[in-house]
PDB file of C-alpha atoms in Angstrom:
ATOM      1  CA  UNK A   6      49.203 104.232  59.487  1.00  0.00           C
ATOM      2  CA  UNK A   7      50.154 107.602  58.122  1.00  0.00           C
ATOM      3  CA  UNK A   8      53.451 109.122  59.583  1.00  0.00           C
ATOM      4  CA  UNK A   9      51.676 112.404  59.792  1.00  0.00           C
ATOM      5  CA  UNK A  10      49.212 111.097  62.338  1.00  0.00           C
ATOM      6  CA  UNK A  11      52.055 110.011  64.758  1.00  0.00           C
ATOM      7  CA  UNK A  12      52.497 113.334  66.606  1.00  0.00           C
ATOM      8  CA  UNK A  13      48.860 113.820  67.164  1.00  0.00           C
ATOM      9  CA  UNK A  14      48.377 110.141  68.462  1.00  0.00           C
ATOM     10  CA  UNK A  15      51.390 110.636  70.871  1.00  0.00           C
ATOM     11  CA  UNK A  16      49.821 113.908  72.067  1.00  0.00           C
ATOM     12  CA  UNK A  17      46.391 112.393  72.448  1.00  0.00           C
ATOM     13  CA  UNK A  18      47.933 109.380  74.323  1.00  0.00           C
ATOM     14  CA  UNK A  19      50.125 111.667  76.537  1.00  0.00           C
ATOM     15  CA  UNK A  20      47.197 113.744  77.393  1.00  0.00           C
ATOM     16  CA  UNK A  21      44.881 110.637  78.417  1.00  0.00           C
ATOM     17  CA  UNK A  22      47.834 108.986  80.225  1.00  0.00           C
ATOM     18  CA  UNK A  23      48.824 111.835  82.410  1.00  0.00           C
ATOM     19  CA  UNK A  24      45.376 113.232  83.348  1.00  0.00           C
ATOM     20  CA  UNK A  25      44.687 112.625  87.070  1.00  0.00           C
ATOM     21  CA  UNK A  26      42.444 113.773  89.666  1.00  0.00           C
ATOM     22  CA  UNK A  27      43.548 116.804  91.538  1.00  0.00           C
ATOM     23  CA  UNK A  28      41.344 117.712  94.469  1.00  0.00           C
ATOM     24  CA  UNK A  29      39.790 121.156  94.759  1.00  0.00           C
ATOM     25  CA  UNK A  30      42.091 122.334  97.708  1.00  0.00           C
ATOM     26  CA  UNK A  31      45.204 121.445  95.519  1.00  0.00           C
ATOM     27  CA  UNK A  32      44.145 123.730  92.751  1.00  0.00           C
ATOM     28  CA  UNK A  33      45.165 127.339  92.677  1.00  0.00           C
ATOM     29  CA  UNK A  34      45.046 130.459  90.511  1.00  0.00           C
ATOM     30  CA  UNK A  35      45.145 131.056  87.616  1.00  0.00           C
ATOM     31  CA  UNK A  36      42.175 129.048  86.513  1.00  0.00           C
ATOM     32  CA  UNK A  37      40.812 129.143  83.004  1.00  0.00           C
ATOM     33  CA  UNK A  38      39.339 132.498  81.984  1.00  0.00           C
ATOM     34  CA  UNK A  39      35.987 132.877  80.230  1.00  0.00           C
ATOM     35  CA  UNK A  40      37.406 132.231  76.602  1.00  0.00           C
ATOM     36  CA  UNK A  41      39.252 129.138  77.688  1.00  0.00           C
ATOM     37  CA  UNK A  42      36.146 127.826  79.387  1.00  0.00           C
ATOM     38  CA  UNK A  43      34.273 128.251  76.302  1.00  0.00           C
ATOM     39  CA  UNK A  44      36.863 126.209  74.483  1.00  0.00           C
ATOM     40  CA  UNK A  45      36.546 123.344  77.326  1.00  0.00           C
ATOM     41  CA  UNK A  46      32.699 123.441  76.780  1.00  0.00           C
ATOM     42  CA  UNK A  47      33.208 123.186  72.923  1.00  0.00           C
ATOM     43  CA  UNK A  48      35.436 120.026  73.655  1.00  0.00           C
ATOM     44  CA  UNK A  49      32.336 118.747  76.028  1.00  0.00           C
ATOM     45  CA  UNK A  50      29.997 119.247  73.241  1.00  0.00           C
ATOM     46  CA  UNK A  51      31.746 116.839  71.078  1.00  0.00           C
ATOM     47  CA  UNK A  52      30.629 113.871  73.492  1.00  0.00           C
ATOM     48  CA  UNK A  53      28.662 111.002  71.941  1.00  0.00           C
ATOM     49  CA  UNK A  54      24.962 112.103  72.000  1.00  0.00           C
ATOM     50  CA  UNK A  55      22.271 109.634  70.704  1.00  0.00           C
ATOM     51  CA  UNK A  56      19.470 111.511  68.993  1.00  0.00           C
ATOM     52  CA  UNK A  57      21.475 114.880  69.649  1.00  0.00           C
ATOM     53  CA  UNK A  58      19.419 115.430  72.855  1.00  0.00           C
ATOM     54  CA  UNK A  59      22.363 117.093  74.751  1.00  0.00           C
ATOM     55  CA  UNK A  60      21.070 115.305  77.979  1.00  0.00           C
ATOM     56  CA  UNK A  61      23.329 117.508  80.131  1.00  0.00           C
ATOM     57  CA  UNK A  62      24.231 120.942  81.010  1.00  0.00           C
ATOM     58  CA  UNK A  63      26.971 122.857  83.126  1.00  0.00           C
ATOM     59  CA  UNK A  64      26.587 125.644  85.609  1.00  0.00           C
ATOM     60  CA  UNK A  65      29.859 127.760  86.181  1.00  0.00           C
ATOM     61  CA  UNK A  66      29.415 128.803  89.827  1.00  0.00           C
ATOM     62  CA  UNK A  67      30.563 132.270  90.324  1.00  0.00           C
ATOM     63  CA  UNK A  68      31.040 133.978  93.729  1.00  0.00           C
ATOM     64  CA  UNK A  69      27.328 134.484  94.708  1.00  0.00           C
ATOM     65  CA  UNK A  70      26.502 130.949  93.444  1.00  0.00           C
ATOM     66  CA  UNK A  71      29.383 129.539  95.578  1.00  0.00           C
ATOM     67  CA  UNK A  72      28.006 131.554  98.556  1.00  0.00           C
ATOM     68  CA  UNK A  73      24.657 129.749  97.955  1.00  0.00           C
ATOM     69  CA  UNK A  74      26.309 126.324  97.577  1.00  0.00           C
ATOM     70  CA  UNK A  75      28.212 126.869 101.002  1.00  0.00           C
ATOM     71  CA  UNK A  76      24.677 127.127 102.560  1.00  0.00           C
ATOM     72  CA  UNK A  77      23.652 123.934 100.750  1.00  0.00           C
ATOM     73  CA  UNK A  78      26.680 122.079 102.031  1.00  0.00           C
ATOM     74  CA  UNK A  79      26.246 123.442 105.733  1.00  0.00           C
ATOM     75  CA  UNK A  80      22.463 122.476 105.731  1.00  0.00           C
ATOM     76  CA  UNK A  81      23.096 119.018 104.122  1.00  0.00           C
ATOM     77  CA  UNK A  82      25.575 118.241 106.986  1.00  0.00           C
ATOM     78  CA  UNK A  83      23.031 119.551 109.513  1.00  0.00           C
ATOM     79  CA  UNK A  84      20.359 117.173 108.052  1.00  0.00           C
ATOM     80  CA  UNK A  85      22.890 114.227 108.118  1.00  0.00           C
ATOM     81  CA  UNK A  86      24.348 114.978 111.600  1.00  0.00           C
ATOM     82  CA  UNK A  87      22.046 117.250 113.718  1.00  0.00           C
ATOM     83  CA  UNK A  88      24.991 117.214 116.349  1.00  0.00           C
ATOM     84  CA  UNK A  89      27.520 118.686 113.787  1.00  0.00           C
ATOM     85  CA  UNK A  90      30.099 120.808 115.578  1.00  0.00           C
ATOM     86  CA  UNK A  91      30.599 124.493 114.491  1.00  0.00           C
ATOM     87  CA  UNK A  92      34.067 123.595 113.011  1.00  0.00           C
ATOM     88  CA  UNK A  93      32.405 120.606 111.089  1.00  0.00           C
ATOM     89  CA  UNK A  94      30.002 123.039 109.693  1.00  0.00           C
ATOM     90  CA  UNK A  95      32.597 125.706 108.850  1.00  0.00           C
ATOM     91  CA  UNK A  96      34.544 122.701 107.015  1.00  0.00           C
ATOM     92  CA  UNK A  97      31.504 121.939 104.942  1.00  0.00           C
ATOM     93  CA  UNK A  98      31.043 125.716 104.345  1.00  0.00           C
ATOM     94  CA  UNK A  99      34.521 126.418 102.821  1.00  0.00           C
ATOM     95  CA  UNK A 100      34.288 123.373 100.477  1.00  0.00           C
ATOM     96  CA  UNK A 101      32.367 125.763  98.232  1.00  0.00           C
ATOM     97  CA  UNK A 102      35.293 128.009  97.649  1.00  0.00           C
ATOM     98  CA  UNK A 103      37.877 125.710  96.921  1.00  0.00           C
ATOM     99  CA  UNK A 104      39.624 125.880  93.464  1.00  0.00           C
ATOM    100  CA  UNK A 105      39.580 128.795  91.122  1.00  0.00           C
ATOM    101  CA  UNK A 106      36.648 127.443  88.895  1.00  0.00           C
ATOM    102  CA  UNK A 107      33.870 125.327  90.052  1.00  0.00           C
ATOM    103  CA  UNK A 108      31.440 123.728  87.687  1.00  0.00           C
ATOM    104  CA  UNK A 109      28.113 121.602  88.443  1.00  0.00           C
ATOM    105  CA  UNK A 110      27.470 118.971  85.957  1.00  0.00           C
ATOM    106  CA  UNK A 111      23.689 118.023  85.549  1.00  0.00           C
ATOM    107  CA  UNK A 112      22.242 115.180  83.719  1.00  0.00           C
ATOM    108  CA  UNK A 113      18.638 115.402  82.019  1.00  0.00           C
ATOM    109  CA  UNK A 114      16.948 111.943  82.689  1.00  0.00           C
ATOM    110  CA  UNK A 115      13.526 112.960  81.476  1.00  0.00           C
ATOM    111  CA  UNK A 116      11.757 110.302  79.346  1.00  0.00           C
ATOM    112  CA  UNK A 117      11.081 112.630  76.338  1.00  0.00           C
ATOM    113  CA  UNK A 118      12.873 110.096  73.940  1.00  0.00           C
ATOM    114  CA  UNK A 119      12.333 106.550  75.081  1.00  0.00           C
ATOM    115  CA  UNK A 120      14.948 105.283  72.673  1.00  0.00           C
ATOM    116  CA  UNK A 121      17.658 106.996  74.745  1.00  0.00           C
ATOM    117  CA  UNK A 122      17.547 105.474  78.213  1.00  0.00           C
ATOM    118  CA  UNK A 123      18.996 106.987  81.383  1.00  0.00           C
ATOM    119  CA  UNK A 124      22.193 105.142  81.187  1.00  0.00           C
ATOM    120  CA  UNK A 125      22.900 106.469  77.724  1.00  0.00           C
ATOM    121  CA  UNK A 126      22.284 109.966  78.998  1.00  0.00           C
ATOM    122  CA  UNK A 127      24.695 109.405  82.115  1.00  0.00           C
ATOM    123  CA  UNK A 128      27.229 107.973  79.629  1.00  0.00           C
ATOM    124  CA  UNK A 129      27.122 110.904  77.540  1.00  0.00           C
ATOM    125  CA  UNK A 130      27.664 113.289  80.302  1.00  0.00           C
ATOM    126  CA  UNK A 131      30.549 111.324  81.393  1.00  0.00           C
ATOM    127  CA  UNK A 132      32.048 111.499  77.896  1.00  0.00           C
ATOM    128  CA  UNK A 133      31.376 115.258  78.015  1.00  0.00           C
ATOM    129  CA  UNK A 134      33.163 115.641  81.321  1.00  0.00           C
ATOM    130  CA  UNK A 135      36.210 113.529  80.207  1.00  0.00           C
ATOM    131  CA  UNK A 136      36.485 115.720  77.122  1.00  0.00           C
ATOM    132  CA  UNK A 137      36.423 118.810  79.099  1.00  0.00           C
ATOM    133  CA  UNK A 138      38.986 117.611  81.574  1.00  0.00           C
ATOM    134  CA  UNK A 139      41.299 116.351  78.729  1.00  0.00           C
ATOM    135  CA  UNK A 140      40.931 119.769  76.840  1.00  0.00           C
ATOM    136  CA  UNK A 141      41.859 121.453  80.277  1.00  0.00           C
ATOM    137  CA  UNK A 142      44.920 119.238  80.719  1.00  0.00           C
ATOM    138  CA  UNK A 143      46.025 120.023  77.211  1.00  0.00           C
ATOM    139  CA  UNK A 144      46.041 123.880  78.413  1.00  0.00           C
ATOM    140  CA  UNK A 145      47.940 123.115  81.435  1.00  0.00           C
ATOM    141  CA  UNK A 146      45.132 123.140  83.987  1.00  0.00           C
ATOM    142  CA  UNK A 147      44.506 120.398  86.586  1.00  0.00           C
ATOM    143  CA  UNK A 148      41.064 119.023  87.249  1.00  0.00           C
ATOM    144  CA  UNK A 149      39.063 117.000  89.838  1.00  0.00           C
ATOM    145  CA  UNK A 150      35.633 115.580  90.260  1.00  0.00           C
ATOM    146  CA  UNK A 151      33.810 115.509  93.630  1.00  0.00           C
ATOM    147  CA  UNK A 152      30.410 114.538  94.675  1.00  0.00           C
ATOM    148  CA  UNK A 153      28.570 113.879  97.854  1.00  0.00           C
ATOM    149  CA  UNK A 154      25.117 113.677  99.436  1.00  0.00           C
ATOM    150  CA  UNK A 155      24.435 117.308  99.206  1.00  0.00           C
ATOM    151  CA  UNK A 156      24.056 116.814  95.429  1.00  0.00           C
ATOM    152  CA  UNK A 157      20.824 114.887  96.094  1.00  0.00           C
ATOM    153  CA  UNK A 158      19.062 117.277  98.394  1.00  0.00           C
ATOM    154  CA  UNK A 159      15.874 119.242  97.721  1.00  0.00           C
ATOM    155  CA  UNK A 160      17.884 122.296  98.658  1.00  0.00           C
ATOM    156  CA  UNK A 161      20.511 121.807  95.998  1.00  0.00           C
ATOM    157  CA  UNK A 162      17.659 121.386  93.348  1.00  0.00           C
ATOM    158  CA  UNK A 163      15.774 124.360  94.572  1.00  0.00           C
ATOM    159  CA  UNK A 164      19.180 126.461  94.729  1.00  0.00           C
ATOM    160  CA  UNK A 165      20.249 125.693  91.367  1.00  0.00           C
ATOM    161  CA  UNK A 166      16.921 125.429  89.574  1.00  0.00           C
ATOM    162  CA  UNK A 167      17.038 121.688  88.659  1.00  0.00           C
ATOM    163  CA  UNK A 168      13.786 120.742  86.889  1.00  0.00           C
ATOM    164  CA  UNK A 169      11.957 117.426  87.313  1.00  0.00           C
ATOM    165  CA  UNK A 170      13.936 114.717  85.748  1.00  0.00           C
ATOM    166  CA  UNK A 171      17.357 116.405  86.035  1.00  0.00           C
ATOM    167  CA  UNK A 172      20.050 115.242  88.589  1.00  0.00           C
ATOM    168  CA  UNK A 173      23.144 117.052  89.641  1.00  0.00           C
ATOM    169  CA  UNK A 174      25.844 114.410  89.117  1.00  0.00           C
ATOM    170  CA  UNK A 175      29.199 116.067  90.211  1.00  0.00           C
ATOM    171  CA  UNK A 176      31.343 119.065  90.538  1.00  0.00           C
ATOM    172  CA  UNK A 177      34.323 119.700  88.307  1.00  0.00           C
ATOM    173  CA  UNK A 178      37.125 121.829  89.888  1.00  0.00           C
ATOM    174  CA  UNK A 179      39.590 123.405  87.544  1.00  0.00           C
ATOM    175  CA  UNK A 180      42.804 125.436  88.180  1.00  0.00           C
ATOM    176  CA  UNK A 181      46.659 125.275  88.386  1.00  0.00           C
ATOM    177  CA  UNK A 182      47.790 122.333  90.412  1.00  0.00           C
ATOM    178  CA  UNK A 183      49.809 123.368  93.479  1.00  0.00           C
ATOM    179  CA  UNK A 184      52.173 120.331  93.428  1.00  0.00           C
ATOM    180  CA  UNK A 185      52.714 117.531  90.960  1.00  0.00           C
ATOM    181  CA  UNK A 186      52.747 113.868  91.915  1.00  0.00           C
ATOM    182  CA  UNK A 187      53.341 110.758  89.920  1.00  0.00           C
ATOM    183  CA  UNK A 188      50.836 109.335  87.445  1.00  0.00           C
ATOM    184  CA  UNK A 189      49.008 106.612  89.296  1.00  0.00           C
ATOM    185  CA  UNK A 190      49.539 103.308  87.851  1.00  0.00           C
ATOM    186  CA  UNK A 191      46.752 102.157  85.589  1.00  0.00           C
ATOM    187  CA  UNK A 192      45.484  98.504  85.339  1.00  0.00           C
ATOM    188  CA  UNK A 193      46.918  96.307  82.626  1.00  0.00           C
ATOM    189  CA  UNK A 194      44.655  95.855  79.630  1.00  0.00           C
ATOM    190  CA  UNK A 195      44.528  92.109  80.194  1.00  0.00           C
ATOM    191  CA  UNK A 196      42.853  92.945  83.728  1.00  0.00           C
ATOM    192  CA  UNK A 197      39.638  94.392  82.256  1.00  0.00           C
ATOM    193  CA  UNK A 198      39.630  93.202  78.640  1.00  0.00           C
ATOM    194  CA  UNK A 199      38.534  89.921  77.163  1.00  0.00           C
ATOM    195  CA  UNK A 200      38.908  88.967  73.561  1.00  0.00           C
ATOM    196  CA  UNK A 201      36.207  86.342  72.768  1.00  0.00           C
TER     197      UNK A 201
END
């Protein structure tokens, strides 16, 4: 191995090892500005992408979009639980406003290229998301993923213009961690790798 490569390997390993989920309510200002977000999306674009389909897209949700999202969250809760109390509905509403930056990740599952099945497209999105989060970590930002049943509602699709064949997969929250915590224990390699 080239000795010049060692510092890069150490940085890469450290970024991957120390990345951890930080929930949206534990992320504060400052969040990444527009130029930094562009750099994070450039990292996302380096994900594996069979046939260069770019089977994913991201929506950065500004204030108006978050307001619409809060209504989606409230309506999704009402559909699941018609007896939801006002404080439960309010809890659902405020989730849309947690964290300085909120991004919606969308996968394109259309069958326009049968050589690239749905699972490869989802895998590509996962790689894009991981690249984005590692690039954020390298710049000192925390990140977290969140999902929920609201992602699968007709109102979510309508509100954010998802076309037939697209699916909202998760939210990515970005910001400055309010607190630090120990990096969780990762599984030992022998627990999930077999050499056959």
